PDB file of C-alpha atoms in Angstrom:
ATOM      1  CA  MET A  13       0.000   0.000   0.000  1.00 76.00           C
ATOM      2  CA  THR A  14       1.379   3.393  -0.939  1.00 88.00           C
ATOM      3  CA  GLU A  15       1.685   6.310   1.492  1.00 85.00           C
ATOM      4  CA  GLN A  16      -1.216   8.079  -0.267  1.00 83.00           C
ATOM      5  CA  GLU A  17      -3.394   4.964   0.013  1.00 79.00           C
ATOM      6  CA  ARG A  18      -2.578   4.731   3.746  1.00 82.00           C
ATOM      7  CA  THR A  19      -3.433   8.416   4.190  1.00 82.00           C
ATOM      8  CA  ASP A  20      -6.713   7.986   2.294  1.00 81.00           C
ATOM      9  CA  ALA A  21      -7.607   4.869   4.314  1.00 86.00           C
ATOM     10  CA  ASP A  22      -6.808   6.737   7.539  1.00 88.00           C
ATOM     11  CA  LEU A  23      -9.103   9.626   6.562  1.00 89.00           C
ATOM     12  CA  VAL A  24     -11.899   7.193   5.683  1.00 90.00           C
ATOM     13  CA  ALA A  25     -11.512   5.415   9.052  1.00 92.00           C
ATOM     14  CA  LYS A  26     -11.519   8.744  10.899  1.00 94.00           C
ATOM     15  CA  GLY A  27     -14.609   9.874   9.002  1.00 92.00           C
ATOM     16  CA  ARG A  28     -16.415   6.661   9.911  1.00 94.00           C
ATOM     17  CA  ALA A  29     -15.381   7.032  13.551  1.00 95.00           C
ATOM     18  CA  LEU A  30     -16.863  10.537  13.697  1.00 96.00           C
ATOM     19  CA  SER A  31     -20.061   9.603  11.852  1.00 95.00           C
ATOM     20  CA  SER A  32     -21.732   8.286  15.010  1.00 95.00           C
ATOM     21  CA  PRO A  33     -23.566  10.531  17.483  1.00 96.00           C
ATOM     22  CA  LEU A  34     -22.710   8.027  20.215  1.00 97.00           C
ATOM     23  CA  ARG A  35     -18.986   8.317  19.479  1.00 97.00           C
ATOM     24  CA  LEU A  36     -19.211  12.109  19.461  1.00 97.00           C
ATOM     25  CA  ARG A  37     -20.929  11.932  22.842  1.00 96.00           C
ATOM     26  CA  ILE A  38     -18.108   9.720  24.143  1.00 97.00           C
ATOM     27  CA  LEU A  39     -15.571  12.295  22.973  1.00 97.00           C
ATOM     28  CA  ARG A  40     -17.538  15.010  24.745  1.00 95.00           C
ATOM     29  CA  LEU A  41     -17.622  12.994  27.980  1.00 96.00           C
ATOM     30  CA  CYS A  42     -13.854  12.492  27.809  1.00 97.00           C
ATOM     31  CA  LEU A  43     -12.965  16.043  26.784  1.00 94.00           C
ATOM     32  CA  HIS A  44     -12.168  17.455  30.224  1.00 93.00           C
ATOM     33  CA  GLN A  45     -11.928  14.294  32.308  1.00 93.00           C
ATOM     34  CA  ALA A  46     -10.422  10.895  31.594  1.00 96.00           C
ATOM     35  CA  ARG A  47     -13.096   8.218  31.994  1.00 97.00           C
ATOM     36  CA  THR A  48     -13.074   4.442  31.998  1.00 96.00           C
ATOM     37  CA  ASN A  49     -15.239   2.380  29.679  1.00 95.00           C
ATOM     38  CA  LYS A  50     -17.465   1.475  32.631  1.00 94.00           C
ATOM     39  CA  GLU A  51     -17.941   5.165  33.500  1.00 95.00           C
ATOM     40  CA  ILE A  52     -18.693   6.022  29.867  1.00 97.00           C
ATOM     41  CA  ALA A  53     -21.243   3.224  29.568  1.00 97.00           C
ATOM     42  CA  GLY A  54     -22.931   4.294  32.804  1.00 96.00           C
ATOM     43  CA  LEU A  55     -23.165   7.938  31.787  1.00 96.00           C
ATOM     44  CA  LEU A  56     -24.620   7.022  28.389  1.00 96.00           C
ATOM     45  CA  GLY A  57     -26.903   4.290  29.737  1.00 95.00           C
ATOM     46  CA  ILE A  58     -25.512   1.635  27.401  1.00 96.00           C
ATOM     47  CA  ASN A  59     -23.975  -1.804  27.755  1.00 96.00           C
ATOM     48  CA  PRO A  60     -20.228  -1.691  28.588  1.00 94.00           C
ATOM     49  CA  ALA A  61     -19.481  -4.126  25.741  1.00 94.00           C
ATOM     50  CA  SER A  62     -21.150  -1.788  23.264  1.00 95.00           C
ATOM     51  CA  SER A  63     -19.315   1.179  24.750  1.00 96.00           C
ATOM     52  CA  LEU A  64     -15.997  -0.661  24.505  1.00 96.00           C
ATOM     53  CA  HIS A  65     -16.509  -1.207  20.762  1.00 96.00           C
ATOM     54  CA  HIS A  66     -16.926   2.550  20.270  1.00 97.00           C
ATOM     55  CA  VAL A  67     -14.055   3.420  22.620  1.00 97.00           C
ATOM     56  CA  ARG A  68     -11.705   1.080  20.737  1.00 97.00           C
ATOM     57  CA  THR A  69     -12.723   2.664  17.423  1.00 97.00           C
ATOM     58  CA  LEU A  70     -11.949   6.114  18.813  1.00 98.00           C
ATOM     59  CA  VAL A  71      -8.605   4.945  20.226  1.00 97.00           C
ATOM     60  CA  ARG A  72      -7.649   3.227  16.954  1.00 96.00           C
ATOM     61  CA  THR A  73      -8.329   6.427  14.998  1.00 96.00           C
ATOM     62  CA  GLY A  74      -6.490   8.654  17.480  1.00 96.00           C
ATOM     63  CA  PHE A  75      -9.499  10.534  18.867  1.00 97.00           C
ATOM     64  CA  LEU A  76      -9.198   9.005  22.349  1.00 98.00           C
ATOM     65  CA  ALA A  77      -5.938   8.314  24.167  1.00 98.00           C
ATOM     66  CA  PRO A  78      -5.603   5.713  26.907  1.00 97.00           C
ATOM     67  CA  GLN A  79      -4.158   7.025  30.145  1.00 96.00           C
ATOM     68  CA  GLU A  80      -2.190   5.123  32.758  1.00 92.00           C
ATOM     69  CA  GLY A  81      -4.177   2.164  34.075  1.00 84.00           C
ATOM     70  CA  ARG A  82      -5.446   2.118  37.624  1.00 83.00           C
ATOM     71  CA  LYS A  83      -7.057  -0.359  39.994  1.00 80.00           C
ATOM     72  CA  GLY A  84     -10.815  -0.203  40.238  1.00 75.00           C
ATOM     73  CA  LYS A  85     -12.939  -0.673  43.351  1.00 77.00           C
ATOM     74  CA  ARG A  86     -12.735  -4.461  43.073  1.00 78.00           C
ATOM     75  CA  GLY A  87      -9.050  -4.549  42.190  1.00 77.00           C
ATOM     76  CA  ALA A  88      -9.522  -4.991  38.451  1.00 81.00           C
ATOM     77  CA  LYS A  89      -7.384  -2.891  36.111  1.00 87.00           C
ATOM     78  CA  GLU A  90      -9.245   0.055  34.607  1.00 91.00           C
ATOM     79  CA  VAL A  91      -8.013   2.217  31.762  1.00 95.00           C
ATOM     80  CA  PRO A  92      -9.260   5.804  31.607  1.00 97.00           C
ATOM     81  CA  TYR A  93      -9.455   7.545  28.238  1.00 98.00           C
ATOM     82  CA  ILE A  94      -9.142  11.236  27.370  1.00 97.00           C
ATOM     83  CA  ALA A  95     -10.183  12.999  24.150  1.00 97.00           C
ATOM     84  CA  THR A  96      -7.218  14.161  22.042  1.00 96.00           C
ATOM     85  CA  ARG A  97      -9.186  17.090  20.548  1.00 94.00           C
ATOM     86  CA  THR A  98      -8.075  16.073  17.048  1.00 93.00           C
ATOM     87  CA  SER A  99     -11.689  15.521  16.020  1.00 93.00           C
ATOM     88  CA  TRP A 100     -12.147  19.307  15.925  1.00 88.00           C
ATOM     89  CA  SER A 101      -9.839  19.636  12.941  1.00 87.00           C
ATOM     90  CA  THR A 102     -10.712  16.403  11.125  1.00 91.00           C
ATOM     91  CA  PRO A 103     -12.744  16.993   7.961  1.00 88.00           C
ATOM     92  CA  VAL A 104     -15.788  14.738   7.629  1.00 91.00           C
ATOM     93  CA  ASP A 105     -18.132  14.717   4.643  1.00 90.00           C
ATOM     94  CA  ASN A 106     -21.826  15.255   5.372  1.00 90.00           C
ATOM     95  CA  ILE A 107     -21.267  15.661   9.125  1.00 92.00           C
ATOM     96  CA  SER A 108     -24.117  18.154   9.693  1.00 92.00           C
ATOM     97  CA  PRO A 109     -26.900  15.574  10.319  1.00 94.00           C
ATOM     98  CA  VAL A 110     -24.632  13.708  12.764  1.00 95.00           C
ATOM     99  CA  LEU A 111     -23.815  16.897  14.685  1.00 94.00           C
ATOM    100  CA  ILE A 112     -27.480  17.880  14.849  1.00 94.00           C
ATOM    101  CA  GLU A 113     -28.509  14.428  16.073  1.00 95.00           C
ATOM    102  CA  THR A 114     -25.710  14.513  18.665  1.00 94.00           C
ATOM    103  CA  PHE A 115     -26.973  17.896  19.861  1.00 94.00           C
ATOM    104  CA  VAL A 116     -30.535  16.549  20.122  1.00 94.00           C
ATOM    105  CA  GLN A 117     -29.349  13.510  22.112  1.00 94.00           C
ATOM    106  CA  GLU A 118     -27.179  15.581  24.444  1.00 93.00           C
ATOM    107  CA  THR A 119     -29.902  18.125  25.176  1.00 93.00           C
ATOM    108  CA  ARG A 120     -32.791  15.670  25.508  1.00 92.00           C
ATOM    109  CA  GLY A 121     -34.126  15.914  29.036  1.00 89.00           C
ATOM    110  CA  LEU A 122     -32.391  19.190  29.900  1.00 91.00           C
ATOM    111  CA  ALA A 123     -34.455  21.894  31.534  1.00 93.00           C
ATOM    112  CA  PRO A 124     -35.273  24.802  29.187  1.00 91.00           C
ATOM    113  CA  GLU A 125     -33.126  27.158  31.258  1.00 92.00           C
ATOM    114  CA  ASP A 126     -30.125  24.893  30.629  1.00 92.00           C
ATOM    115  CA  ILE A 127     -30.238  25.544  26.865  1.00 92.00           C
ATOM    116  CA  ASP A 128     -29.497  28.931  25.323  1.00 91.00           C
ATOM    117  CA  VAL A 129     -30.569  28.984  21.669  1.00 89.00           C
ATOM    118  CA  TRP A 130     -30.452  31.816  19.166  1.00 89.00           C
ATOM    119  CA  ARG A 131     -32.066  31.889  15.781  1.00 89.00           C
ATOM    120  CA  LEU A 132     -31.503  34.597  13.220  1.00 90.00           C
ATOM    121  CA  GLY A 133     -32.756  34.975   9.692  1.00 92.00           C
ATOM    122  CA  VAL A 134     -30.630  37.068   7.366  1.00 92.00           C
ATOM    123  CA  LYS A 135     -30.482  37.687   3.631  1.00 93.00           C
ATOM    124  CA  PHE A 136     -26.873  38.348   2.606  1.00 95.00           C
ATOM    125  CA  ASN A 137     -24.999  37.954  -0.650  1.00 96.00           C
ATOM    126  CA  ALA A 138     -22.257  35.340  -0.837  1.00 95.00           C
ATOM    127  CA  ALA A 139     -19.486  37.743   0.168  1.00 97.00           C
ATOM    128  CA  ARG A 140     -21.288  38.919   3.300  1.00 97.00           C
ATOM    129  CA  GLN A 141     -22.225  35.317   4.235  1.00 95.00           C
ATOM    130  CA  GLN A 142     -18.573  34.312   3.916  1.00 96.00           C
ATOM    131  CA  GLU A 143     -17.539  37.294   6.036  1.00 97.00           C
ATOM    132  CA  MET A 144     -20.038  36.384   8.765  1.00 96.00           C
ATOM    133  CA  MET A 145     -19.006  32.734   8.813  1.00 95.00           C
ATOM    134  CA  ALA A 146     -15.298  33.649   8.894  1.00 97.00           C
ATOM    135  CA  LYS A 147     -15.873  35.878  11.927  1.00 97.00           C
ATOM    136  CA  LEU A 148     -17.847  33.172  13.717  1.00 95.00           C
ATOM    137  CA  ARG A 149     -15.156  30.580  12.941  1.00 93.00           C
ATOM    138  CA  ALA A 150     -12.454  32.927  14.221  1.00 96.00           C
ATOM    139  CA  VAL A 151     -14.257  33.392  17.539  1.00 96.00           C
ATOM    140  CA  VAL A 152     -14.806  29.643  17.952  1.00 93.00           C
ATOM    141  CA  GLU A 153     -11.188  28.849  17.042  1.00 92.00           C
ATOM    142  CA  GLU A 154      -9.948  31.460  19.531  1.00 95.00           C
ATOM    143  CA  TYR A 155     -11.870  29.786  22.350  1.00 93.00           C
ATOM    144  CA  MET A 156     -10.884  26.282  21.193  1.00 90.00           C
ATOM    145  CA  GLN A 157      -7.256  27.189  21.898  1.00 89.00           C
ATOM    146  CA  LEU A 158      -7.887  28.209  25.499  1.00 92.00           C
ATOM    147  CA  PRO A 159      -7.253  25.737  28.326  1.00 91.00           C
ATOM    148  CA  ALA A 160     -10.175  24.558  30.431  1.00 91.00           C
ATOM    149  CA  ASP A 161     -10.804  26.504  33.638  1.00 94.00           C
ATOM    150  CA  ASP A 162     -10.360  24.372  36.747  1.00 92.00           C
ATOM    151  CA  ASP A 163     -13.457  25.964  38.275  1.00 96.00           C
ATOM    152  CA  GLY A 164     -15.391  25.904  34.987  1.00 95.00           C
ATOM    153  CA  GLU A 165     -18.589  24.136  34.043  1.00 93.00           C
ATOM    154  CA  ALA A 166     -18.511  21.908  30.946  1.00 91.00           C
ATOM    155  CA  THR A 167     -20.829  23.175  28.215  1.00 91.00           C
ATOM    156  CA  SER A 168     -21.213  22.672  24.462  1.00 91.00           C
ATOM    157  CA  LEU A 169     -21.853  24.980  21.551  1.00 90.00           C
ATOM    158  CA  LEU A 170     -23.505  24.208  18.207  1.00 90.00           C
ATOM    159  CA  ILE A 171     -23.623  26.820  15.474  1.00 89.00           C
ATOM    160  CA  ALA A 172     -25.585  25.928  12.378  1.00 86.00           C
ATOM    161  CA  HIS A 173     -25.843  27.976   9.206  1.00 86.00           C
ATOM    162  CA  HIS A 174     -28.225  26.819   6.507  1.00 87.00           C
ATOM    163  CA  ARG A 175     -30.078  27.948   3.433  1.00 86.00           C
ATOM    164  CA  ASP A 176     -33.733  28.795   4.043  1.00 86.00           C
ATOM    165  CA  PRO A 177     -35.581  27.945   0.824  1.00 83.00           C
ATOM    166  CA  THR A 178     -38.948  29.063   2.216  1.00 80.00           C
ATOM    167  CA  ALA A 179     -37.771  32.662   2.783  1.00 76.00           C
ATOM    168  CA  ASP A 180     -36.380  33.389  -0.708  1.00 67.00           C
TER     169      ASP A 180
END
């Protein structure tokens, strides 16, 4: 296999890994705190064997990194995993529906005051749309680079921009 074929295969594997709302939720859970497979499964309400399949996929593609093993409550070895943050810069085709579904899953059951949503309708030409999106990206990228605050509360942000065919 050539270097280009390996690179292409790696990108395909990474795209597949990020095409699951459940895997994106695992990455979110492990973003600020290393968690074991058992902890991940418990937080998501899924079977640990199912969780382990997804964790291994994320480790294999470099999105999760195993940390030093530790002994669990019953003396068994546990491996905590932490998100590598490389998913943020990994291009994935047709990711929008997956991100929206992940958002829906993560916010299901939250109290209305725990969700802050904005909606804005605009009618801009292509140049102004590009300008707006570039400014939004710049703000998000600025905050992506900042370290987590020790006294902070974990939150998520979803920004969606879409064509509105009914308002033309």
